[in-house]
Coordinates of C-alpha atoms and ligand atoms in Angstrom, one line a residue:
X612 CA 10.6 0.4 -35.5
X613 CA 11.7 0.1 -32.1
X614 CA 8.4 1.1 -30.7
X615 CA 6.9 -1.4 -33.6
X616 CA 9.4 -4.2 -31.7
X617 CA 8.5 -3.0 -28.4
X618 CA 4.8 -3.4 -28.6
X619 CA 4.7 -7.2 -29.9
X620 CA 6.9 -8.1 -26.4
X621 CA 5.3 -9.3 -23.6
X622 CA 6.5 -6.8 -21.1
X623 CA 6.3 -6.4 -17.5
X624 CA 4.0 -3.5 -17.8
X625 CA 1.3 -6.1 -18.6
X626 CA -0.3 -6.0 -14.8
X627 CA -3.3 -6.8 -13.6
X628 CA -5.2 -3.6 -11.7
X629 CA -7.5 -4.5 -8.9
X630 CA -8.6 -2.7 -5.3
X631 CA -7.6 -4.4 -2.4
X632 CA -9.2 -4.6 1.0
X633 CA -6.5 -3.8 3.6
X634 CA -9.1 -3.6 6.5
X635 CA -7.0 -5.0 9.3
X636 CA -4.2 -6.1 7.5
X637 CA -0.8 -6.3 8.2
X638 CA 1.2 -4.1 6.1
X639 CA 4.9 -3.2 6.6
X640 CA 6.8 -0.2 5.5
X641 CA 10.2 0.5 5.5
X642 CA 11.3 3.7 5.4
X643 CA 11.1 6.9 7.1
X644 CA 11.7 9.5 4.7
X645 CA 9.5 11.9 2.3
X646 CA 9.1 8.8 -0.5
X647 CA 7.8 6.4 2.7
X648 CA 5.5 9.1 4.5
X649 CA 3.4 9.6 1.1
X650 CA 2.7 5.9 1.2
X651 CA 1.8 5.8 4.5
X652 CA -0.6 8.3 4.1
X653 CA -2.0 6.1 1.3
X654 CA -2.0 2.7 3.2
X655 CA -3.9 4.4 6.4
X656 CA -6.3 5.8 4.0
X657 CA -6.7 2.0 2.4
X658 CA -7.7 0.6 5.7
X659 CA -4.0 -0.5 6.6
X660 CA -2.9 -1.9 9.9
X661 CA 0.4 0.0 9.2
X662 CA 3.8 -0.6 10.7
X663 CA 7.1 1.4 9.9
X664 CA 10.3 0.2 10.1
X665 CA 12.9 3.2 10.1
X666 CA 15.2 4.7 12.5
X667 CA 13.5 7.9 12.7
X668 CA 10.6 9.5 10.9
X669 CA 10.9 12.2 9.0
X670 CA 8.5 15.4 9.4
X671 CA 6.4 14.6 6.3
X672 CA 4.8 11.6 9.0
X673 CA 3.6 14.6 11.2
X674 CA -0.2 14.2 10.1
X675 CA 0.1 10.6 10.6
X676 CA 1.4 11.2 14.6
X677 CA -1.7 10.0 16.4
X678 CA -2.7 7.7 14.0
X679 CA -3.9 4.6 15.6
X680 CA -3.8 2.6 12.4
X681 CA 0.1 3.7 12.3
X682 CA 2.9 1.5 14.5
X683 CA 6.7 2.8 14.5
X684 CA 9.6 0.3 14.9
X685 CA 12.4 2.3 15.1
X686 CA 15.1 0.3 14.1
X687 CA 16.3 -1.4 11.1
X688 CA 14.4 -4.4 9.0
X689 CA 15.2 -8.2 9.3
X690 CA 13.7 -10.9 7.1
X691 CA 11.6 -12.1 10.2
X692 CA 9.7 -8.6 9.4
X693 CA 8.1 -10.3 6.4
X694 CA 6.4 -13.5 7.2
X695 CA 2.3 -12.9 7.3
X696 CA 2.0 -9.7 5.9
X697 CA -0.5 -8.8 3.5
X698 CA 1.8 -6.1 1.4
X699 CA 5.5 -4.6 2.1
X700 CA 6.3 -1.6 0.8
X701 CA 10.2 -0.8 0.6
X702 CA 10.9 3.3 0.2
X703 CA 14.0 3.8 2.3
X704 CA 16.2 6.3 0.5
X705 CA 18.7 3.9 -0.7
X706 CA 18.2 2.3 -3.7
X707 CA 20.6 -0.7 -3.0
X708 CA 19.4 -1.2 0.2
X709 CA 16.2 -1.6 -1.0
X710 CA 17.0 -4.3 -3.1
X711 CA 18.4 -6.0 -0.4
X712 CA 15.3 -5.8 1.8
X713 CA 13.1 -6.8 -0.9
X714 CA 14.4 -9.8 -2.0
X715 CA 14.3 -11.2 1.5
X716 CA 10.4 -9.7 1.3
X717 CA 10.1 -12.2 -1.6
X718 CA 11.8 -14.5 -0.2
X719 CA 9.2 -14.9 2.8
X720 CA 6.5 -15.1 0.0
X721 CA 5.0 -11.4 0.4
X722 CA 3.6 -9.2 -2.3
X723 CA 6.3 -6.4 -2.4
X724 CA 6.5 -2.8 -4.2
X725 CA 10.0 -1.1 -4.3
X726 CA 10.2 2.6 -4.8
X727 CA 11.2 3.4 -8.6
X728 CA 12.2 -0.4 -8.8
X729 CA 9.2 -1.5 -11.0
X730 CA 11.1 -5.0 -11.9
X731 CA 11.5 -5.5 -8.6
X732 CA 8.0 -4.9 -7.5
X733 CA 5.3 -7.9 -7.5
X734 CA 2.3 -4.6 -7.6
X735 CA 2.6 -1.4 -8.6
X736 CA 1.0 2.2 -6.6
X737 CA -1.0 3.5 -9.3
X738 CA -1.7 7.4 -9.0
X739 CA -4.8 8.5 -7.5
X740 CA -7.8 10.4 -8.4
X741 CA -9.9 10.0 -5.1
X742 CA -13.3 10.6 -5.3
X743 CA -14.6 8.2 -2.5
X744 CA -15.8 6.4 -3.0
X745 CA -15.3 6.7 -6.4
X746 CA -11.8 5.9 -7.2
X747 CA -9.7 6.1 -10.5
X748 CA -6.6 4.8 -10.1
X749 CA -4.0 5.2 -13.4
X750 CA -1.0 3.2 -13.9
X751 CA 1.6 3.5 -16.7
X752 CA 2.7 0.2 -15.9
X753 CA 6.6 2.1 -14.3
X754 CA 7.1 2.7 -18.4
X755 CA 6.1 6.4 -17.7
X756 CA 5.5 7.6 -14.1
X757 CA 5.3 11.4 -15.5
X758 CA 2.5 10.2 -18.3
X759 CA 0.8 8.5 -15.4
X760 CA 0.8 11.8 -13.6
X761 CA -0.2 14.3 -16.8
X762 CA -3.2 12.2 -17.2
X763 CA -3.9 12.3 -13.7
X764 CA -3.7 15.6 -13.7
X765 CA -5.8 16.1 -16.3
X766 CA -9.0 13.6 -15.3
X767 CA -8.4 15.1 -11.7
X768 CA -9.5 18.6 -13.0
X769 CA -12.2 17.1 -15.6
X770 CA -13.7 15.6 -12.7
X771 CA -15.7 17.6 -10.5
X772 CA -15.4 16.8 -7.0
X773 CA -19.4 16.4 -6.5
X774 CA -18.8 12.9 -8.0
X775 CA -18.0 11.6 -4.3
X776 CA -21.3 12.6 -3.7
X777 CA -23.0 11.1 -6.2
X778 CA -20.9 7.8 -5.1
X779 CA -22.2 8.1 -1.4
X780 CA -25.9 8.4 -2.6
X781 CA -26.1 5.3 -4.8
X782 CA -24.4 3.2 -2.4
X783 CA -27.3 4.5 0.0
X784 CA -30.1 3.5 -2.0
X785 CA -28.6 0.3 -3.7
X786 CA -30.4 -2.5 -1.4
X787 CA -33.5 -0.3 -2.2
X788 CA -33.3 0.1 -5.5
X789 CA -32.5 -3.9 -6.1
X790 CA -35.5 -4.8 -4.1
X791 CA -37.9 -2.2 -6.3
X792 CA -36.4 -3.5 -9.7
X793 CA -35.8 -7.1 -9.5
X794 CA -34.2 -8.1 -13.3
X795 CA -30.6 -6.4 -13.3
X796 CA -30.7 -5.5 -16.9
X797 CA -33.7 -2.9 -16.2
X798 CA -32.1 -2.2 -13.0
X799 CA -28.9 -0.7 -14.9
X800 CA -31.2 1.3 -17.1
X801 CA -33.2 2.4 -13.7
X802 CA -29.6 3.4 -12.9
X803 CA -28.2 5.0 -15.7
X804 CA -31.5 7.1 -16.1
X805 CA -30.9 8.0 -12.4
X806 CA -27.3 9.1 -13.1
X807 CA -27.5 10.6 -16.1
X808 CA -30.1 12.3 -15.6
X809 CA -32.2 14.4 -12.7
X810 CA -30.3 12.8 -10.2
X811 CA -26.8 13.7 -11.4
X812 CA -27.4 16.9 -12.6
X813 CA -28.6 18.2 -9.0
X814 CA -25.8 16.3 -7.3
X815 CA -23.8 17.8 -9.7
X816 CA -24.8 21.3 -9.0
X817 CA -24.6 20.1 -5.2
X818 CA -28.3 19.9 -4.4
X819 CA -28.2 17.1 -2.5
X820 CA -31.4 17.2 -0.3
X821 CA -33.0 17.5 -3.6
X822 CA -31.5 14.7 -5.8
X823 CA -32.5 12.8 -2.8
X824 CA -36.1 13.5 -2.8
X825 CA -35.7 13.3 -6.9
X826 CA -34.3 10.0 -6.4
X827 CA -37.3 9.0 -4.3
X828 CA -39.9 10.4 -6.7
X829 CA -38.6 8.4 -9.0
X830 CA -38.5 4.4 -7.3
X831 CA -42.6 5.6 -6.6
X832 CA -43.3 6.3 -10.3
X833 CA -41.0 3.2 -11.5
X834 CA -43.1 0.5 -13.2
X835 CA -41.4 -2.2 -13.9
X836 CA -42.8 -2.1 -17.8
X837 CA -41.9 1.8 -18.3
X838 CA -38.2 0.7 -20.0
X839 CA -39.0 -0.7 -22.9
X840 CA -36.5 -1.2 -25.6
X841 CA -35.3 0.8 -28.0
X842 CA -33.0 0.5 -31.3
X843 CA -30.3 4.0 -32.2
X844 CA -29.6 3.4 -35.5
X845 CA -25.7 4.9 -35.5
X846 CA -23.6 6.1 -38.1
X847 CA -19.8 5.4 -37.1
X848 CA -18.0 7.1 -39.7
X849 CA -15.1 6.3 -41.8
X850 CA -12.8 4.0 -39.8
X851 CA -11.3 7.2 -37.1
X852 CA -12.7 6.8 -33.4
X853 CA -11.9 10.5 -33.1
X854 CA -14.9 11.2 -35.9
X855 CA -17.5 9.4 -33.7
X856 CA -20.2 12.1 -32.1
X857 CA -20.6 12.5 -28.3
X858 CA -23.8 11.2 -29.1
X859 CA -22.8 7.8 -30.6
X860 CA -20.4 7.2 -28.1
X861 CA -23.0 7.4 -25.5
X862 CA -25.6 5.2 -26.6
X863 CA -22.6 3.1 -27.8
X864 CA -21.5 2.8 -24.2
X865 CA -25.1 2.1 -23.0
X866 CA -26.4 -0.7 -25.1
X867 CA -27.2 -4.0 -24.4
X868 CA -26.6 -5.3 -28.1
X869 CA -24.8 -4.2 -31.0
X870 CA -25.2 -5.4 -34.3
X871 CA -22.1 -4.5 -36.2
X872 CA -20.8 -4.7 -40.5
X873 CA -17.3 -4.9 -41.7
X874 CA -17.3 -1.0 -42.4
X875 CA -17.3 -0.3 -38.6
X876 CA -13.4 -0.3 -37.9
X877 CA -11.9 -2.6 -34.9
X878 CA -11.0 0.3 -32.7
X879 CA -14.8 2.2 -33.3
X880 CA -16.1 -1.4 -31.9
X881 CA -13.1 -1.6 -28.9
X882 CA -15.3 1.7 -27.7
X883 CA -19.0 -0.2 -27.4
X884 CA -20.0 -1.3 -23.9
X885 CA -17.7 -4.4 -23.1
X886 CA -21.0 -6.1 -21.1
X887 CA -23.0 -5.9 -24.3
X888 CA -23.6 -8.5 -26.8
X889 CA -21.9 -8.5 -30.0
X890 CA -24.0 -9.9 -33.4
X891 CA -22.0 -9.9 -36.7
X892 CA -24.5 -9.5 -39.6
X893 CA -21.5 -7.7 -41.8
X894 CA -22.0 -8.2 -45.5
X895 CA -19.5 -8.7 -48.1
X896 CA -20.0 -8.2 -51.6
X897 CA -22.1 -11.0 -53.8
X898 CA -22.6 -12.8 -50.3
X899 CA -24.8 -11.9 -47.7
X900 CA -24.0 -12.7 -44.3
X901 CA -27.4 -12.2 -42.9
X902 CA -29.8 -10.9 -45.5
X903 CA -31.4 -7.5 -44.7
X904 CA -34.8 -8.9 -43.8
X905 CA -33.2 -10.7 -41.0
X906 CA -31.2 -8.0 -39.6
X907 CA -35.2 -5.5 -39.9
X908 CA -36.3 -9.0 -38.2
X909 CA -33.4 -9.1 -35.5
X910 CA -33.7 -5.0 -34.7
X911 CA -37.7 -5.8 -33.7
X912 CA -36.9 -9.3 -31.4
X913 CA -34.3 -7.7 -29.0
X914 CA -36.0 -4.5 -28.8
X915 CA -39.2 -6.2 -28.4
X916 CA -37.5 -8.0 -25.5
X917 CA -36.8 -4.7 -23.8
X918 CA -33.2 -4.5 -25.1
X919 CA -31.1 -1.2 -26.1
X920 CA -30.4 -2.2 -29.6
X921 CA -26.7 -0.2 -30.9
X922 CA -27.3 -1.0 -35.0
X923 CA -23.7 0.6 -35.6
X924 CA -22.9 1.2 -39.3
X925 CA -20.4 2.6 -40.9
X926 CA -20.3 6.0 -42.1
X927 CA -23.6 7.9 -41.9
X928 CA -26.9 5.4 -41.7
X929 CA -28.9 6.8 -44.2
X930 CA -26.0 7.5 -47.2
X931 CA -25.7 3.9 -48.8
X932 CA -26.3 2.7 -46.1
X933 CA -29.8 0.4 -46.1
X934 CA -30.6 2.8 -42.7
X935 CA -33.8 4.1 -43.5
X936 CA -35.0 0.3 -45.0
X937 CA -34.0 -1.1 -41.1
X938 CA -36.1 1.9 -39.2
X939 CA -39.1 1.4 -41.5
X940 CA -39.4 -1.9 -40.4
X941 CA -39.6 -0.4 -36.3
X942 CA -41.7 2.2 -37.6
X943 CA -44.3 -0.5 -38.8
X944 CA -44.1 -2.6 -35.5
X945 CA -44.2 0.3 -33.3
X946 CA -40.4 0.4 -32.1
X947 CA -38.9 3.2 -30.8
X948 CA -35.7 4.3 -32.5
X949 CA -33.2 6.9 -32.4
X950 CA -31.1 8.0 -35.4
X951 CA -27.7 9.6 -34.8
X952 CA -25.4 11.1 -38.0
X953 CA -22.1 9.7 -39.1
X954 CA -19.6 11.5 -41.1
X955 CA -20.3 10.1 -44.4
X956 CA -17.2 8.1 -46.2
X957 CA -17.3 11.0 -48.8
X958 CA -16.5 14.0 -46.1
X959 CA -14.3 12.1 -44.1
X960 CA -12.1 10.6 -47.2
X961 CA -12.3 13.9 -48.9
X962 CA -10.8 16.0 -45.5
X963 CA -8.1 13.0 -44.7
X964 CA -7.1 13.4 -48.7
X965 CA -6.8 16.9 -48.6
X966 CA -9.7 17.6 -51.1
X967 CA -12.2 20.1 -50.5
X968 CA -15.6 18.9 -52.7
X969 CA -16.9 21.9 -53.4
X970 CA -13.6 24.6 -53.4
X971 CA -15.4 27.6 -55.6
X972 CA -13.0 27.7 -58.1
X973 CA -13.9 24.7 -59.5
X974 CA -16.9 22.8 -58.1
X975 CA -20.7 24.4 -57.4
X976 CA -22.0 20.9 -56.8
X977 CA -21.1 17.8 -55.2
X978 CA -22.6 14.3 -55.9
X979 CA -23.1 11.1 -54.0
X980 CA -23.5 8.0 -56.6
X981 CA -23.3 4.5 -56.1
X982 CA -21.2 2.3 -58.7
X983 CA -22.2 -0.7 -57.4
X984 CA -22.5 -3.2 -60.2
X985 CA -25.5 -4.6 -61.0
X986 CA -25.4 -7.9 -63.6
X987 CA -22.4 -6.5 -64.6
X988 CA -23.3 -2.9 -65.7
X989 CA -23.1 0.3 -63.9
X990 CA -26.3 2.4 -64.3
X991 CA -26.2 6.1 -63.8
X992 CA -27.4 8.9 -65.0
X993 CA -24.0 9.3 -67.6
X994 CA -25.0 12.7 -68.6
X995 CA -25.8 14.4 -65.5
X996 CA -22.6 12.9 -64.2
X997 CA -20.5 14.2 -66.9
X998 CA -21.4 17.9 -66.5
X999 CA -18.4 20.6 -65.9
X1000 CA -18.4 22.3 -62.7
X1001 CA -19.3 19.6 -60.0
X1002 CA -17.6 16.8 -58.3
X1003 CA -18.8 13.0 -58.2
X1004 CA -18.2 11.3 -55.7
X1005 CA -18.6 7.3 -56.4
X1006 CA -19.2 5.0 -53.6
X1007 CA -18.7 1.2 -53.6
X1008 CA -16.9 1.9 -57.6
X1009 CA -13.9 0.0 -57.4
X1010 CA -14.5 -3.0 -59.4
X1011 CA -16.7 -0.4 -61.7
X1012 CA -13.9 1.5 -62.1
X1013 CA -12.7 1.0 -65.9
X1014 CA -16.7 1.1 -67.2
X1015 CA -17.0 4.6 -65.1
X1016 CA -14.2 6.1 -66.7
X1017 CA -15.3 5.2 -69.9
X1018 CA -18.6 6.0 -69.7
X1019 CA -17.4 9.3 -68.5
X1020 CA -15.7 9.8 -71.2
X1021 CA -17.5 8.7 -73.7
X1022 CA -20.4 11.2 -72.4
X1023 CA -17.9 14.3 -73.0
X1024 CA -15.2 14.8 -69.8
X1025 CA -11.5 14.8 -70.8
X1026 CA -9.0 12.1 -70.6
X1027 CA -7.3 14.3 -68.3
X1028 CA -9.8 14.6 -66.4
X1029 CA -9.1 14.4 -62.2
X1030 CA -9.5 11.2 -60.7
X1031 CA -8.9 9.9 -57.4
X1032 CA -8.9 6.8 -55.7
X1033 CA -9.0 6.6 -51.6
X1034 CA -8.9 3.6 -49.8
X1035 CA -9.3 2.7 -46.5
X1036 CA -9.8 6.7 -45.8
X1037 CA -9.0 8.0 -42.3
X1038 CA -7.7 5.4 -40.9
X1039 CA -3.9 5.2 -40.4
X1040 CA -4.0 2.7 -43.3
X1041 CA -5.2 5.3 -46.1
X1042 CA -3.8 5.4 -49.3
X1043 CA -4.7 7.8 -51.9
X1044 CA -4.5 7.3 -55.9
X1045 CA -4.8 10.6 -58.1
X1046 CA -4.8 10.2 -61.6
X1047 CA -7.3 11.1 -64.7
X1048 CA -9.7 9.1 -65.6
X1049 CA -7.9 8.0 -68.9
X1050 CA -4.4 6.5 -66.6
X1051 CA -6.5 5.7 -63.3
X1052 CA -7.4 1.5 -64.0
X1053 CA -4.3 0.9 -65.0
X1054 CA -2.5 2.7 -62.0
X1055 CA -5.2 0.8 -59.5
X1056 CA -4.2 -2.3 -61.6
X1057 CA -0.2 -2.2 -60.3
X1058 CA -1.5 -1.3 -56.5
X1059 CA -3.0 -3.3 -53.9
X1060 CA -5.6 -2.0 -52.6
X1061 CA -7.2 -2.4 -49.6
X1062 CA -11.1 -2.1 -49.5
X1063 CA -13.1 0.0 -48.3
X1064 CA -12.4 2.6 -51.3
X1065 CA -14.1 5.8 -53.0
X1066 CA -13.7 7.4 -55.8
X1067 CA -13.6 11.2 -56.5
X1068 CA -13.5 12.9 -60.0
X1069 CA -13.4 16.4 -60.6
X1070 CA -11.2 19.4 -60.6
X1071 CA -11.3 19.5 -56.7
X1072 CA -8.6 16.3 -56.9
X1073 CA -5.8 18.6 -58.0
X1074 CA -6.0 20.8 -54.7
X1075 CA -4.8 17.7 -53.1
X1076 CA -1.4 18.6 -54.3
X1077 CA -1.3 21.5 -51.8
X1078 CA -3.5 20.5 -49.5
X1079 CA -2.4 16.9 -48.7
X1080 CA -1.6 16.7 -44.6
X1081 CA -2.8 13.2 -43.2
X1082 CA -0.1 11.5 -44.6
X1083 CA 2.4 13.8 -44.6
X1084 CA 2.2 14.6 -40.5
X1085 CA 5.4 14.5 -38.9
Ligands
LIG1874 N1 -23.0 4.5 -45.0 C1 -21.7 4.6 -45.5 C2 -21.5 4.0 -46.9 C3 -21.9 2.6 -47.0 S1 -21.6 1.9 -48.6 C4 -21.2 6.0 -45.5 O1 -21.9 6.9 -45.2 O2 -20.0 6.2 -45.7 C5 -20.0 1.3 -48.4 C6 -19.0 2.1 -49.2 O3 -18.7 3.3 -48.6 C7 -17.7 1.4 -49.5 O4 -17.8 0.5 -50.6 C8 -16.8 2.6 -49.9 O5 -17.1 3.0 -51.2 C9 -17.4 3.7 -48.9 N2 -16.6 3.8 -47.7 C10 -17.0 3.6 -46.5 N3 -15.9 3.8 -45.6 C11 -14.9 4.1 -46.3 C12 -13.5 4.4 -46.0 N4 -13.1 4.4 -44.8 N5 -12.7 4.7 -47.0 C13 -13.1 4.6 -48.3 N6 -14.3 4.3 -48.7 C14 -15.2 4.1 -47.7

C-alpha cells in the first residue's frame, strides 16, 4: 500500500536527465575533502573551468595537482562566490554547513547540488558508466543511491570496454556517411547495419584497422536502393515482457512502424522503438477496427515505401492469429518478411497456472481449438474433443462457454470433469477458475472477468492444486 501511495505522488525524483557542456564554464566547488575531490575529478573530466573553495585540500586532489582546468581558493565561501557560475557543487564535510552555503547558492540564482541533500539539490550527479564517448549515466533520482550503484555495477561489466571505440569511429565517419546517404531514415538503417553487424563485431574483437577498412567497403558498395523495406511478423506472447524473444525485441527496437492489436499488453508496446510510428488496427470482437484486408493492404504500402514494418501480435503469429493470411499477401507482392515465434496464450497461461498440458499421467495429447462463435453455434469436432487421455485447450471460448461444456458432455466426458478458466494469463492481473465442466458457467457467472481468457479441460487442471506458484510468490 505504501508503495501503491508512493507511486501516484509526484515526487522530487521526477528529474529531467540531460549532458551538459561545461567547456569553459565557471563551476565552483566547495569542499576539500574525499566527497569534494571525486567531483572534481568529474567536473575536470566534463570540461569544467573548476574552482575550489576549501581551506586545504585533502590528498584524494593529488591527481588533480597540476591541473590547469583546476583553481584553489583557500579559504572559506561567501555568497559573492555564486553570482555567474554555470553549476555549484557543495561537498564540504558538514552537513549543516552545507545547507547554509547552498541556500545563498540559490539565492544568487545558480543550479546547485548538495552532497546526500537530494531536496536540497536543483540537479542531481548520476553515476557513471564512461565509455567516451559513449556515456550512460544512471540516476535513482537520491531514492536509492546504492540501487543506482548495483545497476551501475552491473551495465559496467556487461559492457565491454571496446564500445569507446566503436563511439570514436562513427563520430569519425559521420559527416561522411550523411553526405553518401542523404534521407536519414536509410541513413539509420546504413547505421544500424554498420553497428550491428561487420563493423561492430571487429571493433568489438578490437580489430580496428579492419572495421575501418570494413566500414569503407561498405559506403563504396552502398546504393542508395539496396534497403528496401521489410515486414517481421512478431509474436509477443501472452501479456509478460520477460516472455518476448531476443529476437523480437530486436527488430521491435529497430522498426520504423508498428502495427499493434489489443492482445499486445501496454508494457510489451513501452519496449518498441520510441521514434517509430504507432498504427492501432486492434480488433474487438463483432467489430472490426480495421478489417484484415486493410491491415494485408497497409503491411505492403509502408514496406513498399522502404519502411521496417513491426506487425506485433499477441501470442504466437500463426496460432489464431490471422499470421499466415497477412504474409501471404507479401508473398504475392514480392515483400520480404521475417517471422519470429511467440509463446502461444496456451503455454504461457498453462506455466503461469501451474498446469503442465501434457503431465504423462494423464494427458498423451494436447489440443488447440477455437470456440469462437460463429451465428451463435460452436462447431468442433465434439467427438474428437471428448476423447479420454488428452487436454483441450479452447481459445477465444468464453462467451462459448455453457454450449462447450455441454456439448462435452453430452458427447460422453463426466460432469466432473476438470475445467479451468484463465484470464488475463501472465500478466500480474491473472486470475485462474478451476472447476468441472458441470459447475464452471455458473462459477464464471458470479466473477468478473477480465478478457483475454482460455479455457483448459482435462485431467492436467487438477495438478494445479500442487503446482500453483504465480500467484502464490511471496
Ligand atoms: N495468437 C494468439 C491467439 C490469438 S486469438 C496466441 O498465440 O496466443 C486470441 C485469444 O487468445 C484470446 O481470445 C484468448 O483466448 C487467448 N489469449 C491470448 N492471450 C491471452 C492471455 N494473456 N490470457 C488468456 N488468454 C489469452
Amino acid at each position: 500500500m505504501i508503495l501503491g501511495q508512493k507511486l501516484t505522488q509526484r515526487k522530487r525524483s521526477h528529474r529531467f536527465p540531460a549532458f551538459l557542456d561545461l567547456q569553459d564554464k565557471t563551476v565552483v566547488l566547495i569542499g576539500g575533502g574525499d566527497r569534494a575531490a571525486s567531483k572534481a575529478g568529474r567536473l575536470v573530466a566534463g570540461g569544467a573551468k573548476l574552482t575550489v573553495i576549501a581551506e586545504n585540500l585533502c590528498q584524494a586532489f593529488a591527481p588533480l595537482a597540476n591541473d590547469e582546468s583546476l583553481k584553489h581558493e583557500p579559504r572559506t565561501s561567501n555568497s559573492d562566490d555564486f553570482n555567474n557560475v554555470a553549476l555549484v557543487v557543495v561537498a564540504t564535510e558538514d552537513s549543516d554547513q552545507n545547507t547554509v552555503i547552498a541556500k545563498q547558492a540559490h539565492a544568487a540564482g545558480a543550479w546547485v547540488n548538495v552532497a546526500n541533500q537530494p531536496d536540497m539539490s536543483s540537479f542531481l550527479i548520476p553515476s557513471l558508466i564512461d565509455r567516451s564517448p559513449l556515456l550512460v549515466a544512471i540516476s535513482s533520482g537520491a531514492t536509492s543511491p546504492v540501487l543506482a550503484r548495483l545497476l551501475t555495477s552491473r551495465i559496467d561489466a556487461f559492457l565491454p570496454h571496446t564500445y569507446s571505440d566503436l563511439g570514436k569511429l562513427a563520430d569519425t565517419y559521420r559527416e561522411k556517411i550523411k553526405q553518401h546517404v542523404g534521407d536519414w531514415r536509410q541513413r539509420r538503417r546504413f547505421w544500424e547495419k554498420l553497428l550491428n553487424g561487420r563493423v561492430g563485431e571487429l571493433i568489438l574483437q578490437g580489430r580496428i584497422d579492419s572495421a575501418e577498412q570494413a566500414m569503407e567497403n561498405a559506403i563504396q558498395e552502398h546504393d542508395q536502393h539496396s534497403l528496401s523495406g521489410e515486414v517481421y511478423l512478431v509474436g509477443a506472447g501472452p501479456g509478460d515482457p520477460d516472455l518476448l524473444s531476443f529476437r523480437a525485441l530486436r527488430l521491435m527496437q529497430q522498426c520504423d512502424i508498428v502495427l499493434f492489436d489489443r492482445l499486445v499488453s501496454e508494457p510489451i508496446m513501452r519496449l518498441v522503438n520510441s521514434d517509430a510510428e504507432r498504427v492501432y488496427v486492434g480488433k474487438r470482437r463483432n467489430e472490426h477496427a480495421v478489417p484484415q484486408e486493410s491491415i494485408n493492404g497497409l503491411l505492403v504500402t509502408y514496406a513498399k515505401q522502404g519502411k521496417r514494418v513491426l506487425r506485433l501480435k499477441g501470442g504466437d503469429p500463426f496460432i489464431f492469429g490471422r499470421g499466415g493470411e497477412e504474409i501471404e499477401t507479401l508473398a504475392e507482392q514480392g515483400v520480404s518478411f521475417q517471422v519470429v515465434p511467440g509463446i502461444t496464450a496456451a503455454a504461457g497461461c498453462a506455466s503461469y497456472a501451474g498446469i503442465p498440458l501434457t503431465h504423462r499421467d494423464h494427458a498423451q495429447a494436447c489440443l488447440f481449438v477455437t470456440g469462437h462463435l460463429k451465428d451463435g453455434s460452436v462447431d468442433l469436432d465434439w467427438p474428437a474433443l471428448a476423447r479420454p487421455h488428452q487436454t483441450v485447450v479452447i481459445y477465444m471460448g468464453l462467451m462459448g462457454l455453457p454450449v462447450i461444456c455441454q456439448k462435452l458432455i453430452e458427447h460422453g466426458l463426466a460432469e466432473e470433469h476438470p475445467i479451468a478458466l484463465i484470464a488475463e494469463g501472465t500478466r500480474q492481473s491473472q486470475q485462474v477458475l478451476t472447476a468441472t465442466l458441470g459447475t464452471l458457467p455458473e462459477l464464471v457467472n458470479s466473477h468478473i472477468i477480465k478478457p483475454p481468457t482460455l479455457i483448459i479441460v482435462g485431467d492436467v487442471v487438477t495438478l494445479r492444486e500442487k503446482l500453483a506458484w504465480f500467484e502464490t510468490r511471496s
